Amino acid sequence: MASRSTISLRTKISVVTTLTVTVVALALGALNTYNQLGHIRKLEDKFLHDSVRSAASISYVVMPSLVSDNFVSMNGLVSHYARGSDRLYVVVVDNYNRIMADSVEDRIGSTYQALNTYKTDRVGEGTIRRFMRSGGEAVEVSYPIKAGDLVVGNVVIGLNMGWLKDETGIIRETMIFSTLIGLGVISLGLLLASVLARRVSQPIRLLTEAAEKVGRGDYSQRIQVKSRDEVGLLADTFSTMVAELRGARAQLVEKEALRESEQRYRSVVESVSAGIAMISPNMEILSLNGMMRSWYPDIAVEERPLCYRSFYHPPRDEICSYCPTYLTLKDGQVHEAITERVSEGKTLNYRITASPVTDQDGNVVAA
């Protein structure tokens, strides 16, 4: 392993500043401008990519409500997800571009009017569209809503890009401030070399130590720097980055736990010896477990057939009078019934138990 230099950073900066103070000041000004512009691009790219991921998460949440035409639930969800300061509106549209839920205006059922887009980017399955409107450039992201492999609509999020203008203003002020500092350094030269070295080396040392701790998995780091120059901005940006990493890590752990929970649930449902079916409020068959599929191998779930026509031979023309599933979908309570079937000359008795499946607002979306 190569040994570290014994010359301190402060000494190095003092020597370099003393020998090449004018050239270094001009070079730092240009480099700072380049880094800040790159920082703005990275911030915007990260914001847009995070927004696409948010749209993907929203599409997963609103899918059951869209599939079941639960407008109340969808409007509640989009209003909830539109509360962030970075979002102007959240809209859910179906495959015919009809608005099914809108966080800003009551336009349900009308056609969503796409604005004049001058640039479109793809991020995975998501789309980023840029267009011009009064006041300047506007941006929105969209993501398909899928039920299995079937696309049933799209989530559209209008983004508030005002923060980027504020960020640009801050960067511009920082660049002006850096230029003034450079002129001062050129004028003062050797007199300010030691002071500048001390001011620069201390925050960098703190940043280096904090970065090493973050690299070892400690996301609690935050740099407290009182200066308002580019080093202070860098420290604030570092602290913000660590906070975002901490949040992203927590979200990743949460998503992994949710995925494992769903896998365990599916494993249990598939392994039980009882037949389990999920029925929509329209009495359509949404899913069958392995036992039910073995009893009714001819049912094509992807076609969403009606339960009272699929589970009876010959098919019924209307909902069964005793149907506990229908009652559960109406009142949200657990209902049971015993029915008879004649199979191969034998009369078989079945106990049917219906339990409600609700969304996060407590609305019954299936049984």
Short mmCIF file of C-alpha atoms in Angstrom, two decimals, residues 17-287:
data_model
loop_
_atom_site.label_atom_id
_atom_site.label_comp_id
_atom_site.label_asym_id
_atom_site.label_seq_id
_atom_site.Cartn_x
_atom_site.Cartn_y
_atom_site.Cartn_z
CA THR A 17 -1.30 29.66 -4.29
CA THR A 18 1.96 31.47 -3.62
CA LEU A 19 3.58 30.33 -6.88
CA THR A 20 0.64 30.52 -9.26
CA VAL A 21 -1.96 32.67 -7.55
CA THR A 22 -3.28 34.42 -10.65
CA VAL A 23 -3.46 31.31 -12.86
CA VAL A 24 -5.04 29.22 -10.14
CA ALA A 25 -7.67 31.88 -9.39
CA LEU A 26 -8.74 32.05 -13.04
CA ALA A 27 -8.67 28.26 -13.40
CA LEU A 28 -10.75 27.75 -10.26
CA GLY A 29 -13.31 30.20 -11.53
CA ALA A 30 -13.69 28.33 -14.81
CA LEU A 31 -13.70 24.91 -13.11
CA ASN A 32 -16.24 26.06 -10.56
CA THR A 33 -18.55 27.25 -13.34
CA TYR A 34 -18.22 23.92 -15.16
CA ASN A 35 -18.86 21.93 -11.98
CA GLN A 36 -21.86 24.01 -10.99
CA LEU A 37 -23.46 23.67 -14.44
CA GLY A 38 -22.84 19.94 -14.29
CA HIS A 39 -24.34 19.92 -10.81
CA ILE A 40 -27.52 21.56 -12.15
CA ARG A 41 -27.78 18.95 -14.93
CA LYS A 42 -27.28 16.13 -12.46
CA LEU A 43 -29.89 17.58 -10.12
CA GLU A 44 -32.39 17.89 -12.94
CA ASP A 45 -31.65 14.39 -14.27
CA LYS A 46 -31.99 12.89 -10.80
CA PHE A 47 -35.20 14.81 -10.15
CA LEU A 48 -36.71 13.63 -13.44
CA HIS A 49 -35.65 10.01 -12.91
CA ASP A 50 -37.01 10.09 -9.34
CA SER A 51 -40.27 11.50 -10.71
CA VAL A 52 -40.53 8.63 -13.21
CA ARG A 53 -40.00 6.17 -10.36
CA SER A 54 -42.69 7.99 -8.36
CA ALA A 55 -45.07 7.70 -11.32
CA ALA A 56 -44.30 3.97 -11.48
CA SER A 57 -45.12 3.58 -7.78
CA ILE A 58 -48.36 5.55 -8.19
CA SER A 59 -49.36 3.43 -11.20
CA TYR A 60 -48.97 0.29 -9.09
CA VAL A 61 -51.13 1.76 -6.30
CA VAL A 62 -53.96 3.10 -8.50
CA MET A 63 -54.15 0.03 -10.76
CA PRO A 64 -56.78 -1.84 -8.68
CA SER A 65 -58.97 1.27 -8.51
CA LEU A 66 -58.66 1.86 -12.26
CA VAL A 67 -59.42 -1.75 -13.08
CA SER A 68 -62.49 -1.68 -10.86
CA ASP A 69 -63.60 1.82 -12.02
CA ASN A 70 -63.41 3.06 -8.44
CA PHE A 71 -63.32 6.79 -9.19
CA VAL A 72 -63.62 7.87 -5.57
CA SER A 73 -60.57 5.85 -4.59
CA MET A 74 -58.56 7.03 -7.60
CA ASN A 75 -59.31 10.70 -6.94
CA GLY A 76 -58.37 10.26 -3.31
CA LEU A 77 -55.09 8.66 -4.30
CA VAL A 78 -54.10 11.25 -6.91
CA SER A 79 -54.97 14.09 -4.51
CA HIS A 80 -52.74 12.44 -1.91
CA TYR A 81 -49.81 11.98 -4.28
CA ALA A 82 -50.13 15.53 -5.68
CA ARG A 83 -49.42 17.13 -2.31
CA GLY A 84 -45.65 17.25 -2.83
CA SER A 85 -44.17 20.69 -3.55
CA ASP A 86 -42.44 19.23 -6.60
CA ARG A 87 -45.75 18.31 -8.26
CA LEU A 88 -48.31 20.57 -9.94
CA TYR A 89 -50.88 17.89 -10.70
CA VAL A 90 -51.42 14.12 -10.95
CA VAL A 91 -53.78 12.69 -13.59
CA VAL A 92 -54.89 9.11 -14.33
CA VAL A 93 -56.01 8.37 -17.90
CA ASP A 94 -57.25 5.15 -19.48
CA ASN A 95 -56.13 3.63 -22.79
CA TYR A 96 -58.50 5.94 -24.66
CA ASN A 97 -56.82 9.02 -23.08
CA ARG A 98 -59.91 9.71 -20.99
CA ILE A 99 -59.29 11.30 -17.60
CA MET A 100 -60.27 8.87 -14.85
CA ALA A 101 -58.90 10.91 -11.91
CA ASP A 102 -57.52 14.46 -11.62
CA SER A 103 -55.92 16.16 -8.61
CA VAL A 104 -56.54 19.72 -9.87
CA GLU A 105 -59.85 19.93 -11.75
CA ASP A 106 -62.93 17.77 -12.01
CA ARG A 107 -62.41 16.64 -15.60
CA ILE A 108 -63.28 12.98 -15.16
CA GLY A 109 -64.44 11.47 -18.44
CA SER A 110 -63.03 14.23 -20.66
CA THR A 111 -60.12 13.71 -23.05
CA TYR A 112 -56.69 14.58 -21.69
CA GLN A 113 -55.24 17.34 -23.87
CA ALA A 114 -51.54 16.71 -24.50
CA LEU A 115 -49.65 19.99 -24.89
CA ASN A 116 -47.26 20.84 -27.72
CA THR A 117 -44.26 18.69 -26.86
CA TYR A 118 -40.89 19.70 -28.28
CA LYS A 119 -38.74 17.04 -26.63
CA THR A 120 -39.49 13.51 -25.39
CA ASP A 121 -37.16 11.21 -23.45
CA ARG A 122 -37.70 7.61 -22.41
CA VAL A 123 -36.66 6.29 -18.98
CA GLY A 124 -37.42 2.58 -18.93
CA GLU A 125 -41.17 2.33 -19.46
CA GLY A 126 -41.66 5.95 -18.38
CA THR A 127 -41.75 9.05 -20.57
CA ILE A 128 -40.47 12.60 -19.93
CA ARG A 129 -42.12 15.32 -22.05
CA ARG A 130 -40.99 18.94 -22.29
CA PHE A 131 -43.25 21.62 -23.69
CA MET A 132 -43.65 25.39 -23.68
CA ARG A 133 -46.47 27.26 -22.00
CA SER A 134 -46.98 30.74 -20.61
CA GLY A 135 -44.22 31.35 -18.12
CA GLY A 136 -41.60 29.18 -19.82
CA GLU A 137 -40.72 25.52 -20.10
CA ALA A 138 -42.89 22.89 -18.42
CA VAL A 139 -42.20 19.21 -17.85
CA GLU A 140 -44.41 16.22 -17.15
CA VAL A 141 -43.69 12.51 -16.73
CA SER A 142 -45.95 9.57 -17.43
CA TYR A 143 -45.88 5.85 -16.66
CA PRO A 144 -48.12 3.03 -17.89
CA ILE A 145 -50.56 1.40 -15.48
CA LYS A 146 -50.41 -2.37 -15.89
CA ALA A 147 -52.67 -5.17 -14.73
CA GLY A 148 -50.27 -8.04 -15.21
CA ASP A 149 -48.85 -7.57 -18.71
CA LEU A 150 -51.88 -5.59 -19.90
CA VAL A 151 -51.59 -1.80 -20.08
CA VAL A 152 -54.86 -0.30 -18.80
CA GLY A 153 -53.92 3.39 -18.60
CA ASN A 154 -51.26 5.93 -17.65
CA VAL A 155 -50.28 8.10 -14.69
CA VAL A 156 -49.27 11.66 -15.66
CA ILE A 157 -47.43 13.97 -13.22
CA GLY A 158 -46.94 17.68 -13.92
CA LEU A 159 -43.63 18.75 -12.36
CA ASN A 160 -42.85 21.99 -10.56
CA MET A 161 -39.49 23.07 -12.01
CA GLY A 162 -39.37 26.33 -10.04
CA TRP A 163 -36.73 24.86 -7.75
CA LEU A 164 -34.38 24.58 -10.75
CA LYS A 165 -34.67 28.31 -11.44
CA ASP A 166 -33.92 28.97 -7.79
CA GLU A 167 -30.97 26.61 -7.96
CA THR A 168 -29.68 28.38 -11.07
CA GLY A 169 -29.96 31.71 -9.30
CA ILE A 170 -27.99 30.37 -6.36
CA ILE A 171 -25.33 28.99 -8.70
CA ARG A 172 -25.14 32.33 -10.54
CA GLU A 173 -24.69 34.17 -7.25
CA THR A 174 -22.05 31.67 -6.22
CA MET A 175 -20.16 32.13 -9.49
CA ILE A 176 -20.25 35.93 -9.10
CA PHE A 177 -19.08 35.57 -5.54
CA SER A 178 -16.30 33.20 -6.66
CA THR A 179 -15.20 35.71 -9.29
CA LEU A 180 -14.96 38.46 -6.70
CA ILE A 181 -12.98 36.14 -4.47
CA GLY A 182 -10.66 35.39 -7.39
CA LEU A 183 -10.04 39.09 -7.99
CA GLY A 184 -9.38 39.54 -4.31
CA VAL A 185 -6.95 36.64 -4.31
CA ILE A 186 -5.13 38.09 -7.30
CA SER A 187 -4.84 41.47 -5.56
CA LEU A 188 -3.86 40.22 -2.15
CA GLY A 189 -1.72 37.31 -3.38
CA LEU A 190 0.65 36.07 -0.74
CA LEU A 191 -1.12 37.92 2.06
CA LEU A 192 -4.31 35.82 1.77
CA ALA A 193 -2.72 32.53 0.71
CA SER A 194 -2.48 31.08 4.20
CA VAL A 195 -6.00 32.21 5.19
CA LEU A 196 -7.52 30.77 2.02
CA ALA A 197 -5.66 27.49 2.51
CA ARG A 198 -7.01 27.16 6.04
CA ARG A 199 -10.60 27.92 5.01
CA VAL A 200 -10.51 25.45 2.14
CA SER A 201 -8.67 22.61 3.83
CA GLN A 202 -10.90 22.34 6.91
CA PRO A 203 -14.25 21.74 5.12
CA ILE A 204 -12.55 19.42 2.62
CA ARG A 205 -11.07 17.41 5.47
CA LEU A 206 -14.52 17.17 7.08
CA LEU A 207 -16.04 16.18 3.75
CA THR A 208 -13.36 13.54 3.22
CA GLU A 209 -13.90 12.04 6.66
CA ALA A 210 -17.66 12.09 6.20
CA ALA A 211 -17.40 10.54 2.72
CA GLU A 212 -15.30 7.69 4.14
CA LYS A 213 -17.92 7.04 6.83
CA VAL A 214 -20.69 7.07 4.22
CA GLY A 215 -18.65 4.61 2.18
CA ARG A 216 -18.68 2.29 5.22
CA GLY A 217 -22.49 2.55 5.42
CA ASP A 218 -22.92 5.35 7.97
CA TYR A 219 -25.63 7.55 6.41
CA SER A 220 -26.06 9.79 9.47
CA GLN A 221 -23.31 12.18 8.38
CA ARG A 222 -24.04 15.90 7.98
CA ILE A 223 -21.42 18.58 7.43
CA GLN A 224 -21.92 21.83 9.33
CA VAL A 225 -20.13 24.57 7.38
CA LYS A 226 -20.99 28.20 8.06
CA SER A 227 -19.36 29.64 4.96
CA ARG A 228 -21.60 30.73 2.06
CA ASP A 229 -19.05 30.13 -0.69
CA GLU A 230 -18.79 27.13 -3.00
CA VAL A 231 -17.34 25.00 -0.19
CA GLY A 232 -20.41 25.69 1.94
CA LEU A 233 -22.64 24.87 -1.01
CA LEU A 234 -20.69 21.67 -1.56
CA ALA A 235 -21.12 20.73 2.11
CA ASP A 236 -24.87 21.39 1.92
CA THR A 237 -25.09 19.39 -1.28
CA PHE A 238 -23.17 16.54 0.34
CA SER A 239 -25.53 16.55 3.33
CA THR A 240 -28.53 16.56 0.98
CA MET A 241 -27.04 13.69 -1.01
CA VAL A 242 -26.50 11.63 2.14
CA ALA A 243 -30.07 12.30 3.25
CA GLU A 244 -31.35 11.16 -0.16
CA LEU A 245 -29.17 8.06 0.00
CA ARG A 246 -30.56 7.32 3.46
CA GLY A 247 -34.10 7.71 2.17
CA ALA A 248 -33.40 5.62 -0.92
CA ARG A 249 -31.88 2.90 1.25
CA ALA A 250 -34.95 2.87 3.50
CA GLN A 251 -37.25 2.68 0.47
CA LEU A 252 -35.20 -0.19 -0.95
CA VAL A 253 -35.45 -2.12 2.31
CA GLU A 254 -39.19 -1.44 2.46
CA LYS A 255 -39.74 -2.55 -1.14
CA GLU A 256 -37.70 -5.71 -0.56
CA ALA A 257 -39.74 -6.52 2.55
CA LEU A 258 -42.95 -5.94 0.59
CA ARG A 259 -41.75 -8.20 -2.22
CA GLU A 260 -40.84 -10.98 0.21
CA SER A 261 -44.20 -10.59 1.97
CA GLU A 262 -46.05 -10.84 -1.34
CA GLN A 263 -44.04 -13.92 -2.31
CA ARG A 264 -44.86 -15.59 1.01
CA TYR A 265 -48.54 -14.70 0.58
CA ARG A 266 -48.64 -16.18 -2.92
CA SER A 267 -46.83 -19.29 -1.72
CA VAL A 268 -49.36 -19.81 1.07
CA VAL A 269 -52.36 -19.20 -1.19
CA GLU A 270 -51.04 -21.60 -3.83
CA SER A 271 -50.28 -24.33 -1.31
CA VAL A 272 -53.56 -24.45 0.63
CA SER A 273 -55.93 -27.32 -0.17
CA ALA A 274 -58.97 -25.04 -0.33
CA GLY A 275 -60.07 -23.32 -3.52
CA ILE A 276 -59.50 -19.54 -3.46
CA ALA A 277 -60.79 -17.05 -6.03
CA MET A 278 -60.72 -13.25 -6.12
CA ILE A 279 -63.89 -11.64 -7.50
CA SER A 280 -64.27 -8.00 -8.60
CA PRO A 281 -67.27 -5.77 -7.73
CA ASN A 282 -68.54 -6.57 -11.24
CA MET A 283 -68.51 -10.28 -10.30
CA GLU A 284 -65.56 -10.88 -12.63
CA ILE A 285 -62.97 -13.53 -11.79
CA LEU A 286 -59.64 -11.76 -11.14
CA SER A 287 -57.51 -14.70 -9.98
#
